[in-house]
XYZ file of C-alpha atoms in Angstrom:
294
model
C 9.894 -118.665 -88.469
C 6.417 -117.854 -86.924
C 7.108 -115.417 -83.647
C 5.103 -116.659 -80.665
C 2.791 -114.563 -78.839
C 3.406 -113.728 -74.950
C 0.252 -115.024 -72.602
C -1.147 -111.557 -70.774
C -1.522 -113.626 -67.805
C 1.836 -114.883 -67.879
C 4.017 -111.907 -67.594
C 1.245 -111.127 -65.224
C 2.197 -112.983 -62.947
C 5.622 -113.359 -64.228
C 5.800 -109.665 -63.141
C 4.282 -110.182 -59.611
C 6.556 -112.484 -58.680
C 9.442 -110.561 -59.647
C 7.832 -107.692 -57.532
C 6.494 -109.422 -54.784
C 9.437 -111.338 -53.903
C 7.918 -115.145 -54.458
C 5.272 -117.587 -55.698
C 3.258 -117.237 -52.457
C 2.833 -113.529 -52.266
C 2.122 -113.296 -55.792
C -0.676 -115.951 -56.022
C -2.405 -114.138 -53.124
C -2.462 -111.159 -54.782
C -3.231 -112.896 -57.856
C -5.889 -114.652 -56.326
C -4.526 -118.142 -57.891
C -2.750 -120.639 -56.330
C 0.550 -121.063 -55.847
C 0.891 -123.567 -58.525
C -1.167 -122.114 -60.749
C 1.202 -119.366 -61.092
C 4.465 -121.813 -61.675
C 2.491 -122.892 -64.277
C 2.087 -119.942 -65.588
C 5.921 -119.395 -65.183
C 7.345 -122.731 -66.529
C 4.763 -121.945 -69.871
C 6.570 -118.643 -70.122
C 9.646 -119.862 -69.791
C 9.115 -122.685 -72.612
C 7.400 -119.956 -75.154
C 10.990 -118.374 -75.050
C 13.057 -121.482 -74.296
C 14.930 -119.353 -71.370
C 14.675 -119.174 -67.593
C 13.376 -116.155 -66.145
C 13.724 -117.164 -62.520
C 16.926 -119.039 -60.235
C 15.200 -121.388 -57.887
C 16.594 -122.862 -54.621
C 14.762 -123.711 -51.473
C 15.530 -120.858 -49.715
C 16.398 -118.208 -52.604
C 14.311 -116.883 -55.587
C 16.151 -114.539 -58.347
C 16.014 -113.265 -61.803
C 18.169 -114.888 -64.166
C 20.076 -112.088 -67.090
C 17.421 -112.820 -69.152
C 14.386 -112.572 -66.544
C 15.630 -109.228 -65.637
C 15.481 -107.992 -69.559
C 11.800 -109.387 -69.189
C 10.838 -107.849 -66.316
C 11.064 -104.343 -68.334
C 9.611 -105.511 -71.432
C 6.682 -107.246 -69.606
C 6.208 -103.665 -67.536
C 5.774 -102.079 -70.879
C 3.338 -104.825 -72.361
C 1.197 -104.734 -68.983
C 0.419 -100.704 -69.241
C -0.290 -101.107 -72.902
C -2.687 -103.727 -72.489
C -3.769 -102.482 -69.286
C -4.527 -98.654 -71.046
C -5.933 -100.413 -73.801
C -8.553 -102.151 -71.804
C -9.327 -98.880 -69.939
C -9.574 -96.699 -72.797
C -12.060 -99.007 -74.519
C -13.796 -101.475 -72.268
C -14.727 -99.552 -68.868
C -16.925 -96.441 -69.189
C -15.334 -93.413 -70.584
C -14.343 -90.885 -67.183
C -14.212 -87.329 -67.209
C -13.745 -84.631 -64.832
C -10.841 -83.524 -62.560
C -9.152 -85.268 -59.442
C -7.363 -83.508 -57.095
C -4.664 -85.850 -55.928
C -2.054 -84.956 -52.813
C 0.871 -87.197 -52.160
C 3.563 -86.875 -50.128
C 6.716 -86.086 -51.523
C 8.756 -88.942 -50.205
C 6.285 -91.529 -51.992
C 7.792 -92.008 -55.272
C 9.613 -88.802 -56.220
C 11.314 -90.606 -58.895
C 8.772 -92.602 -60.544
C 5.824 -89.869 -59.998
C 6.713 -88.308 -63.392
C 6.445 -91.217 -65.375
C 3.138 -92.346 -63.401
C 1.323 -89.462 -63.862
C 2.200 -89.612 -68.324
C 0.696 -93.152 -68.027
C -2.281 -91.777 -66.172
C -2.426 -89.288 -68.461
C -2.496 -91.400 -71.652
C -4.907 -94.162 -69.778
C -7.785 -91.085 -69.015
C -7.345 -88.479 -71.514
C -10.350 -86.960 -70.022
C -9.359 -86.281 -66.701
C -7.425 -83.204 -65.660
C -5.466 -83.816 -62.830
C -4.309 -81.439 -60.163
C -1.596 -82.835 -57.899
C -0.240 -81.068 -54.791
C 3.160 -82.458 -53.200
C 4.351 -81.839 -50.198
C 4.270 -83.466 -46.840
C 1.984 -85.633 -45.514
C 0.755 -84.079 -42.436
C 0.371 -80.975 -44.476
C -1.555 -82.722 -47.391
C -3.881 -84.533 -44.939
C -6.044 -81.112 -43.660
C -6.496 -80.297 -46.869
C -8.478 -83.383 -47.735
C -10.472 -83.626 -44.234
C -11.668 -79.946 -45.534
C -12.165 -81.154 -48.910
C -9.687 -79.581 -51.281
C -8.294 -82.907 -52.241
C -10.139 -85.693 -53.708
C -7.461 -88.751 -52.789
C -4.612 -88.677 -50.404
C -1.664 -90.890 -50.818
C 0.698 -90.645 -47.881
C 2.687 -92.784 -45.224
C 0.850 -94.506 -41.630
C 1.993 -96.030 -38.871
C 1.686 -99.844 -39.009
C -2.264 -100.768 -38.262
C -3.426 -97.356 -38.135
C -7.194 -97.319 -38.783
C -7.408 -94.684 -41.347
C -6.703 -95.387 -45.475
C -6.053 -98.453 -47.223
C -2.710 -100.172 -47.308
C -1.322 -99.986 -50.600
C 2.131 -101.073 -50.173
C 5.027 -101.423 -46.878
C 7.846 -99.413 -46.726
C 11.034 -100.771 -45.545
C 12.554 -97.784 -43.001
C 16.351 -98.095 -43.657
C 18.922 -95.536 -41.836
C 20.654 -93.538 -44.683
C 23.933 -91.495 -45.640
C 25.551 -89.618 -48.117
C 28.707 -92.477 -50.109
C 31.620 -91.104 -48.343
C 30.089 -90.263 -44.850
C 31.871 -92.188 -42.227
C 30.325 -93.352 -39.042
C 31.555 -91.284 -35.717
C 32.593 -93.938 -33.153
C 29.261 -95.217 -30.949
C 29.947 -93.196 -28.134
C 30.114 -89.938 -30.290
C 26.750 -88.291 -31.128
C 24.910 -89.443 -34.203
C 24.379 -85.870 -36.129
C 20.729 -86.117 -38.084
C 19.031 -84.475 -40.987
C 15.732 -85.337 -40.142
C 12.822 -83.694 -41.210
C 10.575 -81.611 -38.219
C 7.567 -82.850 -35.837
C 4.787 -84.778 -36.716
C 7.229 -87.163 -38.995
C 6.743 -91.021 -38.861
C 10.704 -90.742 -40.300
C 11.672 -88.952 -37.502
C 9.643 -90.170 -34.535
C 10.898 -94.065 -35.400
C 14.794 -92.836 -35.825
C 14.686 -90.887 -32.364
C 12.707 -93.597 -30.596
C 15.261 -95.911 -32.027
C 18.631 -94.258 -30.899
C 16.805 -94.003 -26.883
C 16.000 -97.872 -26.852
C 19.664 -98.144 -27.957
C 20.773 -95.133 -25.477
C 22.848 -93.778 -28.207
C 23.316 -90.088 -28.394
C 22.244 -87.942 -31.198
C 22.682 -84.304 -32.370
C 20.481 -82.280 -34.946
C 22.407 -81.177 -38.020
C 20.136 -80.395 -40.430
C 16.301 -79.989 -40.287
C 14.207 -78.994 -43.387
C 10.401 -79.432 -44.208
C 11.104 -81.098 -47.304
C 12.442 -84.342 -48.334
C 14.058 -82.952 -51.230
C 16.522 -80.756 -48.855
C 16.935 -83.791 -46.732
C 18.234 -85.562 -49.135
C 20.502 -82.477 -50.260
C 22.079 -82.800 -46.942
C 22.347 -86.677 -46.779
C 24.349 -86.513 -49.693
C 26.356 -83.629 -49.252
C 27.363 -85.589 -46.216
C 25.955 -83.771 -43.402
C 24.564 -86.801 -41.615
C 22.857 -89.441 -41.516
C 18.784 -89.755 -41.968
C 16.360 -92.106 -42.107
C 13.755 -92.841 -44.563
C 11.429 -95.256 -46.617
C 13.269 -97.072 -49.010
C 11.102 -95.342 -52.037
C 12.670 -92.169 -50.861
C 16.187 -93.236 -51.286
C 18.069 -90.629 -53.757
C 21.264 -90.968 -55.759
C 24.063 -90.495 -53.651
C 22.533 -92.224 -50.912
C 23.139 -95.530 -49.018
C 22.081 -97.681 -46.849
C 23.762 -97.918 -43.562
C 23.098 -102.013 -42.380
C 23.208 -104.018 -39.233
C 27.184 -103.239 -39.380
C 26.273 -99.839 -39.034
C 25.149 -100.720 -35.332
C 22.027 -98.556 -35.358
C 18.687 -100.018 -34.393
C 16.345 -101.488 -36.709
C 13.001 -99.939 -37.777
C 10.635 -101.974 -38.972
C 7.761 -100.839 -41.625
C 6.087 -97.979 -42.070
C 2.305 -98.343 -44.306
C 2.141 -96.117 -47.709
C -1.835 -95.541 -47.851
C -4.385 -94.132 -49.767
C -7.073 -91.696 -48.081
C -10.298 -89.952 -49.543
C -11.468 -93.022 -51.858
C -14.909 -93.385 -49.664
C -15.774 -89.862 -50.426
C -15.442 -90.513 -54.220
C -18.243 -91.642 -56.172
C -18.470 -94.815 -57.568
C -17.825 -93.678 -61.206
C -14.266 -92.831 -59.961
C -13.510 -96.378 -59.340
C -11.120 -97.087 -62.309
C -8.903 -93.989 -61.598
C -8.824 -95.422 -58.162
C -7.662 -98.559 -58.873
C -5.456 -97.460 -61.612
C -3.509 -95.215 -58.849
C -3.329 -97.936 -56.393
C -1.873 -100.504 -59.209
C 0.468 -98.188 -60.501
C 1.889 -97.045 -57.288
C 2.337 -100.883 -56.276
C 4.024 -101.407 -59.212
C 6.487 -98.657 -58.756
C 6.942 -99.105 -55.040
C 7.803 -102.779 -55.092
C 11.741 -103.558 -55.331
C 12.333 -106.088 -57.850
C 14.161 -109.142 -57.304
C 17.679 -109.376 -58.135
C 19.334 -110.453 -61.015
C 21.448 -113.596 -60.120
């Protein structure tokens, strides 16, 4: 029995659905149309004779076997995607300097920077990690090369490259205090886009609050969360094991989005356009929840 061979471009866009959410998101970042892209998803689907996605008008999910895809279509993407990188654009050398923020993809930053590392073998990369709004004078005074950290919504500066959800947090076995009790906080210190949205949340509300914990880093934050200290909020990238999301039963305000963007790209020159891009697709990739299994 001859093996068929999986279309690129369909688990291309078989994985930015999955990612995205839908059809109509992922043919506008796939620049195709809508259809286009169920084509490419019903072909798919007929080269292995399974569904990969549950359709209704209202709900879109990944079936058992589109779920046990979705990692094996990952892995075939950065292969081909290295491949074409290592041999078809121009070879890049040199060194990047690259700051994020530590709440942008603790988890996955390991495993991003390997496939960076394997994708331009000639460029030695120096990252820094720590908060934003200590990461960002460093690059105004040029010690950084790119910047990857979190915005308010429609702030002018960097490019979008993915929303955060901002979900209230707490450690499994924290219980709420009753609503006329203070709310006790880890929250990390002024200027924090976590913090500012939380505390302007609780006044619209008028719901009391108490400090219990304040640290400069995320990763004590999350210590406290889950030790069961209090309650925090944060992007959903930055949620931790041993952490959970408190929802609308919770009774605590809703928070809206919060932009992850990346800063510095004008200054770099135009030779440092694949690294670019490769950063920006790999951090989309990794920030983007997938869709469920049904």
């Amino acid at each position: 029995m001859r093996i068929p061979d999986l279309d690129i471009d369909a688990l291309r866009a078989f994985v930015t659905v999955a990612e995205s959410g839908g059809f109509t998101a992922a043919a506008e970042l796939l620049g195709r149309t809508q259809s286009a892209v169920s084509v490419k998803i019903k072909r798919l689907e007929e080269v292995l004779g399974r569904r990969v996605f549950e359709r209704t008008s209202r709900h879109l999910s990944l079936t058992r076997d589109g779920e046990v895809l979705l990692s094996y279509a990952r892995r075939l993407l950065d292969l081909n995607d290295e491949t074409v990188r290592r041999l078809a654009e121009p070879a890049v050398e040199g060194e990047l300097r690259l700051g994020m923020a530590e709440y942008v993809a603790p988890r996955q930053l390991p495993a991003l920077l390997g496939r960076f590392a394997r994708a331009f073998p000639g460029v030695h990369v120096e990252v820094r990690v720590a908060s934003g709004s200590s990461l960002m004078p460093d690059l105004e005074a040029g010690e950084l090369d790119l910047l990857v950290a979190m915005r308010e919504e429609g702030e002018g500066r960097g490019r979008v490259i993915q929303r955060d959800p901002l979900v209230w947090a707490a450690g499994e076995g924290f219980e709420m205090p009753a609503p006329d009790a203070p709310l006790p906080l880890c929250l990390m210190p002024s200027p924090c886009i976590y913090r500012s949205r939380a505390l302007a949340g609780l006044e619209r509300q008028g719901r009391s609050w108490r400090s219990r914990y304040t640290s400069h880093s995320m990763l004590g934050i999350q210590a406290a969360v889950t030790a069961g200290l209090g309650v925090t909020v944060v992007g959903a990238a930055a949620l931790a094991p041993g952490m959970r999301v408190l929802g609308p039963e919770s009774g605590l305000p809703e928070l809206g989005h919060a932009e992850i963007a990346l800063y510095g790209e004008e200054r770099r020159r135009s030779a440092a356009a694949p690294l670019v891009r490769y950063i920006v697709d790999q951090l989309q990739a990794a920030l983007a929840p997938p869709l469920r299994a049904a």
